[in-house]
CSV table of N, CA and C and ligand atoms in Angstrom, one decimal:
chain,number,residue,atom,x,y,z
A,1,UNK,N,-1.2,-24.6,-12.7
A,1,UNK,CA,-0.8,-23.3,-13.3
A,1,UNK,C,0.1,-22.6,-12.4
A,2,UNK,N,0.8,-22.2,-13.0
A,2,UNK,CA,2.0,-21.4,-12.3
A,2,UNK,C,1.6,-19.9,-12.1
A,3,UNK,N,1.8,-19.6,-10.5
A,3,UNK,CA,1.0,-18.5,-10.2
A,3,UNK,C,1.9,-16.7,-10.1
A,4,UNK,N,1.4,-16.1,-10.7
A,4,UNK,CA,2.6,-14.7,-10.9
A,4,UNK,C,3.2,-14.6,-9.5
A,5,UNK,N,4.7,-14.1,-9.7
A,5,UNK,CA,4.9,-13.2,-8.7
A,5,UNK,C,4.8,-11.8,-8.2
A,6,UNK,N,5.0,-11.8,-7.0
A,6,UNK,CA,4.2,-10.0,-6.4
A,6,UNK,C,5.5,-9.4,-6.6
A,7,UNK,N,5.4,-8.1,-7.3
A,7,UNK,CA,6.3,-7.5,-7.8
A,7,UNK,C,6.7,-6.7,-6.3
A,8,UNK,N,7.6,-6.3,-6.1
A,8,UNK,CA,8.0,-5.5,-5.3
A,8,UNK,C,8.7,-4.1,-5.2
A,9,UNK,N,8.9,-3.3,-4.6
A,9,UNK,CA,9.8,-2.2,-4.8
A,9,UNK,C,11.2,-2.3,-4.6
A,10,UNK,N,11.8,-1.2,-5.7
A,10,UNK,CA,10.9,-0.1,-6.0
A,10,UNK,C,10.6,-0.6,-8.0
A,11,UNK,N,9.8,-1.5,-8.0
A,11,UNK,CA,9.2,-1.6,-9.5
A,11,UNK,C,8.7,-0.7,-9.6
A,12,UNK,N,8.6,0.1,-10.7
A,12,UNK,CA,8.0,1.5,-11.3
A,12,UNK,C,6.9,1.2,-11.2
A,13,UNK,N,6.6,0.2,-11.9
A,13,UNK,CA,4.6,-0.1,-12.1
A,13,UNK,C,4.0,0.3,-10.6
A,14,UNK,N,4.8,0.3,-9.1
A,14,UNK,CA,3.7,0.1,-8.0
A,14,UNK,C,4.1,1.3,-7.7
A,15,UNK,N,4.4,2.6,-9.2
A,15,UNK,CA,4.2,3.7,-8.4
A,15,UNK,C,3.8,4.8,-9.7
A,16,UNK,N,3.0,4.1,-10.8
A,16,UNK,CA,2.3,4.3,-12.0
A,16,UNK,C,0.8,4.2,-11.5
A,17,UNK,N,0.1,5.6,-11.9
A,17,UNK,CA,-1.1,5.8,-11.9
A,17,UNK,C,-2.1,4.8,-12.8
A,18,UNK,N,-2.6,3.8,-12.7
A,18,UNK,CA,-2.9,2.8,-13.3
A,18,UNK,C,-4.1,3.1,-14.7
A,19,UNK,N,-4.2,2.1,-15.7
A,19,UNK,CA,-5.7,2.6,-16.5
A,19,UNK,C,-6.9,2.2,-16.3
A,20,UNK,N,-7.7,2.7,-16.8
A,20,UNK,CA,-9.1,2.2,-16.4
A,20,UNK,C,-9.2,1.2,-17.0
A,21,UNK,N,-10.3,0.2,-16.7
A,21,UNK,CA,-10.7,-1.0,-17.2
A,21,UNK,C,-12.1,-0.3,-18.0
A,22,UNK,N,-12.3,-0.9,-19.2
A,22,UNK,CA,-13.2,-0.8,-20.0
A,22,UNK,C,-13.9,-1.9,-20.4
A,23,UNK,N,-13.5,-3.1,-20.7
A,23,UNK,CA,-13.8,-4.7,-21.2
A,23,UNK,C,-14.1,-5.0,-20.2
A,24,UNK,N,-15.4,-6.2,-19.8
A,24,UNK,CA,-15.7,-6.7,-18.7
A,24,UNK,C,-15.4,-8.0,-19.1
A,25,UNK,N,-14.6,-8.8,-19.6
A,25,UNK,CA,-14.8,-10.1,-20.2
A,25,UNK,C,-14.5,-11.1,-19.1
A,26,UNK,N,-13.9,-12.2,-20.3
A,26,UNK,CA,-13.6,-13.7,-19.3
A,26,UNK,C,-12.0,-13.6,-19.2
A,27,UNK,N,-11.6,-12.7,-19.7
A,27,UNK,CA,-10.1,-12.0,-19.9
A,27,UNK,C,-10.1,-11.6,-18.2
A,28,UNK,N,-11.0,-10.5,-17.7
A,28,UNK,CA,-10.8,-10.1,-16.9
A,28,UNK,C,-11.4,-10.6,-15.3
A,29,UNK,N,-12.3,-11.7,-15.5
A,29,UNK,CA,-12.2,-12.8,-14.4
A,29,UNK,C,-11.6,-13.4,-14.4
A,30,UNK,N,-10.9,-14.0,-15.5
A,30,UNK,CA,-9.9,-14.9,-15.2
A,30,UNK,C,-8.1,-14.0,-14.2
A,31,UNK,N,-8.3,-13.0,-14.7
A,31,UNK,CA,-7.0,-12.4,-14.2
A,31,UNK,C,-7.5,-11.7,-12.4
A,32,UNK,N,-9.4,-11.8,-12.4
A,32,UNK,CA,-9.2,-11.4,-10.7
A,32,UNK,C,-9.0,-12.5,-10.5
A,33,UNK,N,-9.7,-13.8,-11.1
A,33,UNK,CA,-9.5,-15.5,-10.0
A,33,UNK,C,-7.9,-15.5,-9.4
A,34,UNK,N,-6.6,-15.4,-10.7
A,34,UNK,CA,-5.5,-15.0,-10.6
A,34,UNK,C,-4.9,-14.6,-9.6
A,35,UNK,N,-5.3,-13.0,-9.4
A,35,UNK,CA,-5.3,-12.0,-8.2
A,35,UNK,C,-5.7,-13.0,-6.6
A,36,UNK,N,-7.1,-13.2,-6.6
A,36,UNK,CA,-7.5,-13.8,-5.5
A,36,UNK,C,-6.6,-15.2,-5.0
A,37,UNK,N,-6.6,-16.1,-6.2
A,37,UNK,CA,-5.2,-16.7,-5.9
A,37,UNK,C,-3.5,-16.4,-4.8
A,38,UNK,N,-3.1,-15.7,-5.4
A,38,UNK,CA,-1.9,-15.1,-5.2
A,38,UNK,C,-2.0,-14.4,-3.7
A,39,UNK,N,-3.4,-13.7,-3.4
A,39,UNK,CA,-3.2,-13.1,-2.6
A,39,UNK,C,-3.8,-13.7,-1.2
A,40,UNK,N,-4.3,-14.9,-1.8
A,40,UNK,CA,-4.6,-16.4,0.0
A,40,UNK,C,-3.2,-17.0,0.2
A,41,UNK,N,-2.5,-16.6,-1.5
A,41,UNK,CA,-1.2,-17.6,-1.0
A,41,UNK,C,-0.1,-17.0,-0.4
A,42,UNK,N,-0.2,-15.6,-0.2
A,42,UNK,CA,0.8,-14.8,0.4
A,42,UNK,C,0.4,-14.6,1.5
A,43,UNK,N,-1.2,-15.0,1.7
A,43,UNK,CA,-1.4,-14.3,3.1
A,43,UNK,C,-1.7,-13.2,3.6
A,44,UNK,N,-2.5,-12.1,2.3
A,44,UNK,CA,-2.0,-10.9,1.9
A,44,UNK,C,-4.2,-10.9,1.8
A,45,UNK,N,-4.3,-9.6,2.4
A,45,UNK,CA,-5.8,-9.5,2.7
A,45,UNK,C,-6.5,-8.7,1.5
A,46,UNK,N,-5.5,-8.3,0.8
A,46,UNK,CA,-5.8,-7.5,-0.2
A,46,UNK,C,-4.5,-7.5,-1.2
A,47,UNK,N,-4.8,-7.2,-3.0
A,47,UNK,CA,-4.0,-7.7,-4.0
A,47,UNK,C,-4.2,-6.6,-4.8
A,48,UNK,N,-4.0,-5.1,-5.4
A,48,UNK,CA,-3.8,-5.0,-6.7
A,48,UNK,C,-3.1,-4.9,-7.8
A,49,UNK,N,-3.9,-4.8,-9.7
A,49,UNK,CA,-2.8,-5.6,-10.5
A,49,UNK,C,-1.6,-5.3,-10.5
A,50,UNK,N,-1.2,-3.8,-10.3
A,50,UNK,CA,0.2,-3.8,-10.4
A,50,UNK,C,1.4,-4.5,-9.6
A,51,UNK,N,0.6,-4.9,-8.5
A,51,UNK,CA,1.4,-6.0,-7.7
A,51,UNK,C,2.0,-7.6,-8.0
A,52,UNK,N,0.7,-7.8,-9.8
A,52,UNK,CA,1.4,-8.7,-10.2
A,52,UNK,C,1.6,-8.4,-11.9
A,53,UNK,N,2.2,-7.1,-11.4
A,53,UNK,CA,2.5,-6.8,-13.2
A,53,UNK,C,1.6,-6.4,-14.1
A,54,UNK,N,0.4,-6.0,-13.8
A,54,UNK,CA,-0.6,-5.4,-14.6
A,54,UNK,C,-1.1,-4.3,-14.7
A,55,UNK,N,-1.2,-3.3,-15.5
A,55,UNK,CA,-2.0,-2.0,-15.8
A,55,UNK,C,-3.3,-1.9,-15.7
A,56,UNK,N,-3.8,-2.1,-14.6
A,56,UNK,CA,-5.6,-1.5,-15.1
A,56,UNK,C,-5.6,-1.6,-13.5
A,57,UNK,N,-7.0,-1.1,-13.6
A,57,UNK,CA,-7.6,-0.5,-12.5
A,57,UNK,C,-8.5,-1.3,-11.8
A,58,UNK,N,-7.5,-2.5,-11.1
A,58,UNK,CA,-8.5,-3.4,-10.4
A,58,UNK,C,-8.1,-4.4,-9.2
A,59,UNK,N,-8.4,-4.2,-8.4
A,59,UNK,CA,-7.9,-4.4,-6.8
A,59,UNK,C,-8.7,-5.8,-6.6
A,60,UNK,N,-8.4,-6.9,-6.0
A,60,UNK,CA,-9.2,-7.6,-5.1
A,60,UNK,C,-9.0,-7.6,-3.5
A,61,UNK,N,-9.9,-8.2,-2.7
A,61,UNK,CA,-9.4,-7.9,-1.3
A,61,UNK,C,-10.6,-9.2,-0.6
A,62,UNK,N,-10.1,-9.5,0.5
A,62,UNK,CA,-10.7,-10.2,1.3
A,62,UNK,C,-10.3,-10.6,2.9
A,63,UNK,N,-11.0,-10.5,3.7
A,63,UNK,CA,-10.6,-10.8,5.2
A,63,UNK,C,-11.6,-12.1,5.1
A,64,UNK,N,-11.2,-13.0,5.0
A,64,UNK,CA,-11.5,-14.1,5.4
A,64,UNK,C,-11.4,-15.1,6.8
A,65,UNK,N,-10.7,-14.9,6.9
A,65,UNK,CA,-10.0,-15.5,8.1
A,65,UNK,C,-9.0,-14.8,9.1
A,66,UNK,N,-9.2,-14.1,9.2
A,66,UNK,CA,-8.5,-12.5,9.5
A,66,UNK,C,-8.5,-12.0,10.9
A,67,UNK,N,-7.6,-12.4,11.8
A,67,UNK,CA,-7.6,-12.0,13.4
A,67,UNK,C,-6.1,-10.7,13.2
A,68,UNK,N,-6.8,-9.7,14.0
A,68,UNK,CA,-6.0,-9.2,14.2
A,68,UNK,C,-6.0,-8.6,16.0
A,69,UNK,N,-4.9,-8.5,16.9
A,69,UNK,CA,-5.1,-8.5,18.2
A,69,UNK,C,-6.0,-9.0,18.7
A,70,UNK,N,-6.0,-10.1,18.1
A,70,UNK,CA,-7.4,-11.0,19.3
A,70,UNK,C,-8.4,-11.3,19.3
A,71,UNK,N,-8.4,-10.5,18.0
A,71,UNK,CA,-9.8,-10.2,17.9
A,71,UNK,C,-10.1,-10.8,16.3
A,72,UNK,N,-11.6,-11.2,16.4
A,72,UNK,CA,-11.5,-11.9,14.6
A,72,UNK,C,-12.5,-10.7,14.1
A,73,UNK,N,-12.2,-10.9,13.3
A,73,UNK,CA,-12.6,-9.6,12.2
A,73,UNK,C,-14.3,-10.4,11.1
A,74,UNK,N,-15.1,-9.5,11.1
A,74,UNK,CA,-16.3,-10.0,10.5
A,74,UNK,C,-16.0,-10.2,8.9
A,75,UNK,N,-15.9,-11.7,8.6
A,75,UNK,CA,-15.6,-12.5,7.4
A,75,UNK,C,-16.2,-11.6,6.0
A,76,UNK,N,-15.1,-11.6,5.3
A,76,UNK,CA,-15.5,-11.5,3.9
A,76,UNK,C,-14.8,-11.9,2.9
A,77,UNK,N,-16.3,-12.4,2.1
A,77,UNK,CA,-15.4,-13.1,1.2
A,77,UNK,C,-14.5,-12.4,0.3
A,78,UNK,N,-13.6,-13.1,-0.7
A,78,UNK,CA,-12.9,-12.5,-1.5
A,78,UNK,C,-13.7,-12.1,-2.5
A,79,UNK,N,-13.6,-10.3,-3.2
A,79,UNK,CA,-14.1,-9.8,-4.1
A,79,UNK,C,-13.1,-9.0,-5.1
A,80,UNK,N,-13.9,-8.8,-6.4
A,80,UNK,CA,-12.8,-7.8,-6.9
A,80,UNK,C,-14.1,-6.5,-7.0
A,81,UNK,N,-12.9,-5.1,-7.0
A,81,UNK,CA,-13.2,-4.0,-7.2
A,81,UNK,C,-12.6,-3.6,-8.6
A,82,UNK,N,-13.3,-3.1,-9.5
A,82,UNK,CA,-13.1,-2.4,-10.6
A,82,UNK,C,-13.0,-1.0,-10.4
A,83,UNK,N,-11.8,0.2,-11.0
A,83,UNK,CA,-12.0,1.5,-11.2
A,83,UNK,C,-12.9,2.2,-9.7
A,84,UNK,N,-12.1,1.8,-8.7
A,84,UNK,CA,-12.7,2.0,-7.1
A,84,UNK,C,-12.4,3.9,-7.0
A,85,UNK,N,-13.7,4.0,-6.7
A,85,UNK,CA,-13.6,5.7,-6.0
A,85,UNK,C,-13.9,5.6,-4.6
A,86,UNK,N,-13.2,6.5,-4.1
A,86,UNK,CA,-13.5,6.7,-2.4
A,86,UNK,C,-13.6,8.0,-1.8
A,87,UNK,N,-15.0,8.2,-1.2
A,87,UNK,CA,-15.4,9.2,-0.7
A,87,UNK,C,-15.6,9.5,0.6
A,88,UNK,N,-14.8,10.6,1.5
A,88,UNK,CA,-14.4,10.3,2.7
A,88,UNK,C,-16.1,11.4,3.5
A,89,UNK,N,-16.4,9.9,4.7
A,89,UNK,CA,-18.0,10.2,4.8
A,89,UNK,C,-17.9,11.3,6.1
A,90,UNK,N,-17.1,11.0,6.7
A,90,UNK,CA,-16.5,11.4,8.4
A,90,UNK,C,-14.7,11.8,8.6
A,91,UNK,N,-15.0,13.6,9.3
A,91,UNK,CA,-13.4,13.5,9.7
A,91,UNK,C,-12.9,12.4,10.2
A,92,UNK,N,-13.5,11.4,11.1
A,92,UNK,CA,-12.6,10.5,12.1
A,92,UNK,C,-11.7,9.7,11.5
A,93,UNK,N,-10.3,10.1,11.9
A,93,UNK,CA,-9.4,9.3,11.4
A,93,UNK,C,-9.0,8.3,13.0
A,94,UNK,N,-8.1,7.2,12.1
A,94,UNK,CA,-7.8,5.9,13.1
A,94,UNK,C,-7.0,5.9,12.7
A,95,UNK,N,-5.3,4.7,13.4
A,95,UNK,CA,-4.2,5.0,13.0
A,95,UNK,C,-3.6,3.4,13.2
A,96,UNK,N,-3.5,2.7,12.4
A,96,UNK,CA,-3.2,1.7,12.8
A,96,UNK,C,-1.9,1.3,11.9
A,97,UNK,N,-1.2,-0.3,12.1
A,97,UNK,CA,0.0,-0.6,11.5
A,97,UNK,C,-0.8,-1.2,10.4
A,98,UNK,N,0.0,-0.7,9.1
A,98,UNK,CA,0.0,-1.6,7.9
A,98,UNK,C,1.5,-2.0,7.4
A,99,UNK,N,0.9,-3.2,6.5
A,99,UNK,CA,2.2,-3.7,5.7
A,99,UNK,C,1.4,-3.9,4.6
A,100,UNK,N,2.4,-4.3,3.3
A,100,UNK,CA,2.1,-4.9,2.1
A,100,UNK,C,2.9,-5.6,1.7
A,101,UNK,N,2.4,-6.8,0.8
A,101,UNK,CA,2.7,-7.7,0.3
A,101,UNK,C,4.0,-7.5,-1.0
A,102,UNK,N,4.3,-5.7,-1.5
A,102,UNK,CA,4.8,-5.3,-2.3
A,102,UNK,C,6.5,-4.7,-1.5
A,103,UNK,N,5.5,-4.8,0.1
A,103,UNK,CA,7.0,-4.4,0.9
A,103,UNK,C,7.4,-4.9,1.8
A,104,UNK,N,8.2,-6.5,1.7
A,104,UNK,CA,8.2,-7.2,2.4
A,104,UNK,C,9.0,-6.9,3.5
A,105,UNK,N,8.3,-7.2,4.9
A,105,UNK,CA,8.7,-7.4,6.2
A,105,UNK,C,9.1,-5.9,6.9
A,106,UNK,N,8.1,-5.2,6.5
A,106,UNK,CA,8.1,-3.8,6.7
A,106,UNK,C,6.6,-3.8,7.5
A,107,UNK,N,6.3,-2.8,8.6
A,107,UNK,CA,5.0,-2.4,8.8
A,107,UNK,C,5.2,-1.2,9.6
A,108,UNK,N,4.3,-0.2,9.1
A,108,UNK,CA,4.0,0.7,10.0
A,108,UNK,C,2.9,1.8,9.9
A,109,UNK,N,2.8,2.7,11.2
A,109,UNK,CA,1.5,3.3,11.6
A,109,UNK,C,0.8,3.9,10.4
A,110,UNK,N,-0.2,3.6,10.1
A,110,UNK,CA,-1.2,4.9,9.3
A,110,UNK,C,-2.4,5.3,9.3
A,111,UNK,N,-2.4,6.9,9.0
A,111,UNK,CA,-4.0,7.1,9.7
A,111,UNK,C,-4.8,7.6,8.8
A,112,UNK,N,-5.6,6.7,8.6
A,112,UNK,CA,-6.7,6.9,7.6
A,112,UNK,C,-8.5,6.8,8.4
A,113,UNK,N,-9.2,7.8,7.6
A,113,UNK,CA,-10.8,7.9,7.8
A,113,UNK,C,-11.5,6.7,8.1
A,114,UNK,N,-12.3,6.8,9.0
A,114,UNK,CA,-12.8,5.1,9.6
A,114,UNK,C,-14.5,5.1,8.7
A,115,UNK,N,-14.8,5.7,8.0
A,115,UNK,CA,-15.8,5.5,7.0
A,115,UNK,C,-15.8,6.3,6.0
A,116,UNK,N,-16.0,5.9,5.1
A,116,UNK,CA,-15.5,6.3,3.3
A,116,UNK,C,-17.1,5.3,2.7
A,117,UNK,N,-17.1,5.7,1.4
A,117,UNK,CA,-18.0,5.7,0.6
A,117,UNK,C,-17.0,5.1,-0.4
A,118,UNK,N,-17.7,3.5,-0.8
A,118,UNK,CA,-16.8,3.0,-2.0
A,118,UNK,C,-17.6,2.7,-3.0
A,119,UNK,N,-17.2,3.2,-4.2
A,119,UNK,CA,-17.8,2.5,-5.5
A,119,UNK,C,-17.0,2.5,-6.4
A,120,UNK,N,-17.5,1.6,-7.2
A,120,UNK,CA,-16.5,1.2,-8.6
A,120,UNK,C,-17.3,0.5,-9.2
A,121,UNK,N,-17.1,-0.9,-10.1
A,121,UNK,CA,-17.6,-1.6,-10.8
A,121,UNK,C,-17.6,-3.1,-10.2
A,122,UNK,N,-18.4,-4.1,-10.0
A,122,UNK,CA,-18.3,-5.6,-10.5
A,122,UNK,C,-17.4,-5.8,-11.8
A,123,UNK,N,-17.1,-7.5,-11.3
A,123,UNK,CA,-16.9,-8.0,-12.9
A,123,UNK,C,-17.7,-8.2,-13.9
A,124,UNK,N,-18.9,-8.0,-13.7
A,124,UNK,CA,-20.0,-7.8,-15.1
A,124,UNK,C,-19.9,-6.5,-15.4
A,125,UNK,N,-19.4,-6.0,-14.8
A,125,UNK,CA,-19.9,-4.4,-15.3
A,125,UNK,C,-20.6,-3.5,-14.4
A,126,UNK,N,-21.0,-4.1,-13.6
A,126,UNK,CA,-22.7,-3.5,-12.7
A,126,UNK,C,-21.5,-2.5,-11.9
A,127,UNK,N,-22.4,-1.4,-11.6
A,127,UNK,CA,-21.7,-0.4,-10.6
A,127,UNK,C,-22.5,-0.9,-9.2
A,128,UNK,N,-21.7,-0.1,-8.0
A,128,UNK,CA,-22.0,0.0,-6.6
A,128,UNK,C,-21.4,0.7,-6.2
A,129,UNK,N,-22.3,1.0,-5.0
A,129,UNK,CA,-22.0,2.0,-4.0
A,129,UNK,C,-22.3,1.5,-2.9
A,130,UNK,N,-21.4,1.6,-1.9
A,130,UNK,CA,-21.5,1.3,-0.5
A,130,UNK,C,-21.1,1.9,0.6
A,131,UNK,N,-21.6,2.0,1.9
A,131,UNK,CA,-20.8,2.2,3.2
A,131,UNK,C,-19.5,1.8,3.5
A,132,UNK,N,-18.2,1.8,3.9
A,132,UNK,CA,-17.3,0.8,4.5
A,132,UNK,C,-16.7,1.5,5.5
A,133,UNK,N,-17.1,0.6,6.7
A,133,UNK,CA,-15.8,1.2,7.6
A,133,UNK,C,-15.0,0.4,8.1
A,134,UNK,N,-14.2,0.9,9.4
A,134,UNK,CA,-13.4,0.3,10.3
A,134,UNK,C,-12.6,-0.5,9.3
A,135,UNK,N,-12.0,-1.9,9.5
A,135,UNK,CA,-10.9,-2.2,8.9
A,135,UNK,C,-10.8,-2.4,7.8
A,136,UNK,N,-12.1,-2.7,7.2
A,136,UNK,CA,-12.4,-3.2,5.8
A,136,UNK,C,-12.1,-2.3,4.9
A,137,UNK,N,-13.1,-0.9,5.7
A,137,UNK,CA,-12.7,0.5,5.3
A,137,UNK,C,-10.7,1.0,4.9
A,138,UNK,N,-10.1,0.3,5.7
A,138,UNK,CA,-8.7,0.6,5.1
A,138,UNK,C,-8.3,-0.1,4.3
A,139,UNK,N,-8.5,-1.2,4.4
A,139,UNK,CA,-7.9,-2.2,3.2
A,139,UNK,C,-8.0,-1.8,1.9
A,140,UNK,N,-9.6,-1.2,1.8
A,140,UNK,CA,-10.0,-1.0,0.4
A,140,UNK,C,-9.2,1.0,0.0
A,141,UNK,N,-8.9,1.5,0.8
A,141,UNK,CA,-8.2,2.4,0.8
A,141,UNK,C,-6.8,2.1,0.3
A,142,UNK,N,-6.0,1.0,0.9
A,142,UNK,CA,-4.8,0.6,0.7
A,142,UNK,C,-4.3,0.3,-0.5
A,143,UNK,N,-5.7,-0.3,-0.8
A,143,UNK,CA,-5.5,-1.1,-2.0
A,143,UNK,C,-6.1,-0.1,-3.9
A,144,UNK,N,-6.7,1.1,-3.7
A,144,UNK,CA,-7.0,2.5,-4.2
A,144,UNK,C,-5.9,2.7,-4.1
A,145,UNK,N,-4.8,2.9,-3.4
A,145,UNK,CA,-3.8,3.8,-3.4
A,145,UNK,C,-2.8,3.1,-4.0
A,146,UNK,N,-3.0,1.7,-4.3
A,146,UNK,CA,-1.8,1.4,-5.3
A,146,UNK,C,-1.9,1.6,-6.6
A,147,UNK,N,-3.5,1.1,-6.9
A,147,UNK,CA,-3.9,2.3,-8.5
A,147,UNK,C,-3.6,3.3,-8.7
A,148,UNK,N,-3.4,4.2,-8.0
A,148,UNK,CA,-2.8,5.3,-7.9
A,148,UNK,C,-1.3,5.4,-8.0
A,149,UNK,N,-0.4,4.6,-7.6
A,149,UNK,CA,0.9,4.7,-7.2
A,149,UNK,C,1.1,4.5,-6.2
A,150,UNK,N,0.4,4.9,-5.2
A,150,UNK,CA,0.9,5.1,-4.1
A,150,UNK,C,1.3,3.9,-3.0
A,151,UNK,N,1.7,4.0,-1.6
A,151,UNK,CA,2.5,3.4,-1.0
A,151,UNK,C,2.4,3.9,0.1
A,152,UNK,N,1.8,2.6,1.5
A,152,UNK,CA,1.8,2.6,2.8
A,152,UNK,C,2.8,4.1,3.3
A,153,UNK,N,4.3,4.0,2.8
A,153,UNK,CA,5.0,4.2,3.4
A,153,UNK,C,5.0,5.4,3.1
A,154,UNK,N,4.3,6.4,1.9
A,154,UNK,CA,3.7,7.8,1.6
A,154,UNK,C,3.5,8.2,3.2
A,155,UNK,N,2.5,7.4,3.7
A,155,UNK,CA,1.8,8.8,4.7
A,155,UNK,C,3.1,8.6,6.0
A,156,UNK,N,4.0,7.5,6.1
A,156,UNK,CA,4.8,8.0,7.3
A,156,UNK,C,5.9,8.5,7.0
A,157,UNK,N,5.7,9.4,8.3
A,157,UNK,CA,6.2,11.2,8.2
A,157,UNK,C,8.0,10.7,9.2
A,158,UNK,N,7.1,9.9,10.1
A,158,UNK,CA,8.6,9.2,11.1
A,158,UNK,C,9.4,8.0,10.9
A,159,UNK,N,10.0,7.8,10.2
A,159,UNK,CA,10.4,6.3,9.6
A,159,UNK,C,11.3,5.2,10.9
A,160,UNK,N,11.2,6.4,12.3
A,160,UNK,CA,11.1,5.6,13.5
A,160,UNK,C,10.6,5.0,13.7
A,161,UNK,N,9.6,4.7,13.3
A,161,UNK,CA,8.3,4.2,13.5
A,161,UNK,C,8.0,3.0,13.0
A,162,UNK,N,8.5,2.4,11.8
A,162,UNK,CA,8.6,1.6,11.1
A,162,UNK,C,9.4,0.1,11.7
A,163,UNK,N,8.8,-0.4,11.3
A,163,UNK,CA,8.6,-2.0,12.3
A,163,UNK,C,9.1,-3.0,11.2
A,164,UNK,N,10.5,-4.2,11.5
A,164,UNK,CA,10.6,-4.8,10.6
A,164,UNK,C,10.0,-6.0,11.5
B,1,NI,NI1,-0.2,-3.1,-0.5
């Protein structure tokens, strides 16, 4: 099977407020398998749909194998998030480099809350609520903000800063 490509900017869709998902079907595992696909093959820790051309409200993400400075990062597997809310638990913000897979060979500083409150849906439908912090904690923020529109490069203020 021939696997989508990741749209990139400035495609309008990765800056379109996305729709909710309502149908929990085989329609819509089959399109996160898709997602999780695409996004081991880019190398890319986190995927959502508008990245490969789709409207709805559903992010996958995964650190699997995942070193960053030296350091390896506690494994998780690949999941999808449906219709994700995020609730910020603690002022502490952290500031680290991000890039995306939508902006290739770009990275730079951003500072986001080091624990947040995430819930959304499973692919059956089932809701959850959880804890997340530290890195995992951003990823799943990163990946909320492209449902949204939005874009790494929103919160930097210094475009000095930015690292090809
Ligand atoms: Ni991204």
């Amino acid at each position: 099977m021939k696997l989508p490509t990741i749209f990139t900017v400035p495609d309008p869709l990765l800056r379109k407020e996305l729709t909710p998902i309502s149908t929990f079907d085989q329609e819509l595992s089959q399109m996160a398998e898709t997602m999780i696909e695409v996004m081991r093959k880019a190398d890319g820790v986190g995927l959502a749909a508008n990245q490969i051309g789709i409207d709805a409200r559903i992010f996958v993400y995964g650190l699997e194998a995942f070193e960053l400075e030296g350091q390896k990062y506690r494994k998780i597997y690949a999941q999808s998030v449906i219709i994700p809310v995020i609730e910020v638990l603690e002022s502490e913000m952290e500031t680290m480099e991000e890039g995306c897979l939508s902006i290739p060979n770009l990275w730079g500083p951003v500072e986001r809350p080091v624990r947040v409150r995430l819930s959304g849906q499973r692919l059956n439908g089932e809701s959850f609520s959880r804890e997340v912090t530290g890195y995992e904690a951003r990823v799943i923020q990163h990946e909320t903000d492209h449902l949204n529109g939005k874009l790494f490069l929103d919160y930097i203020t210094d475009p000095s800063k930015l690292r090809r």
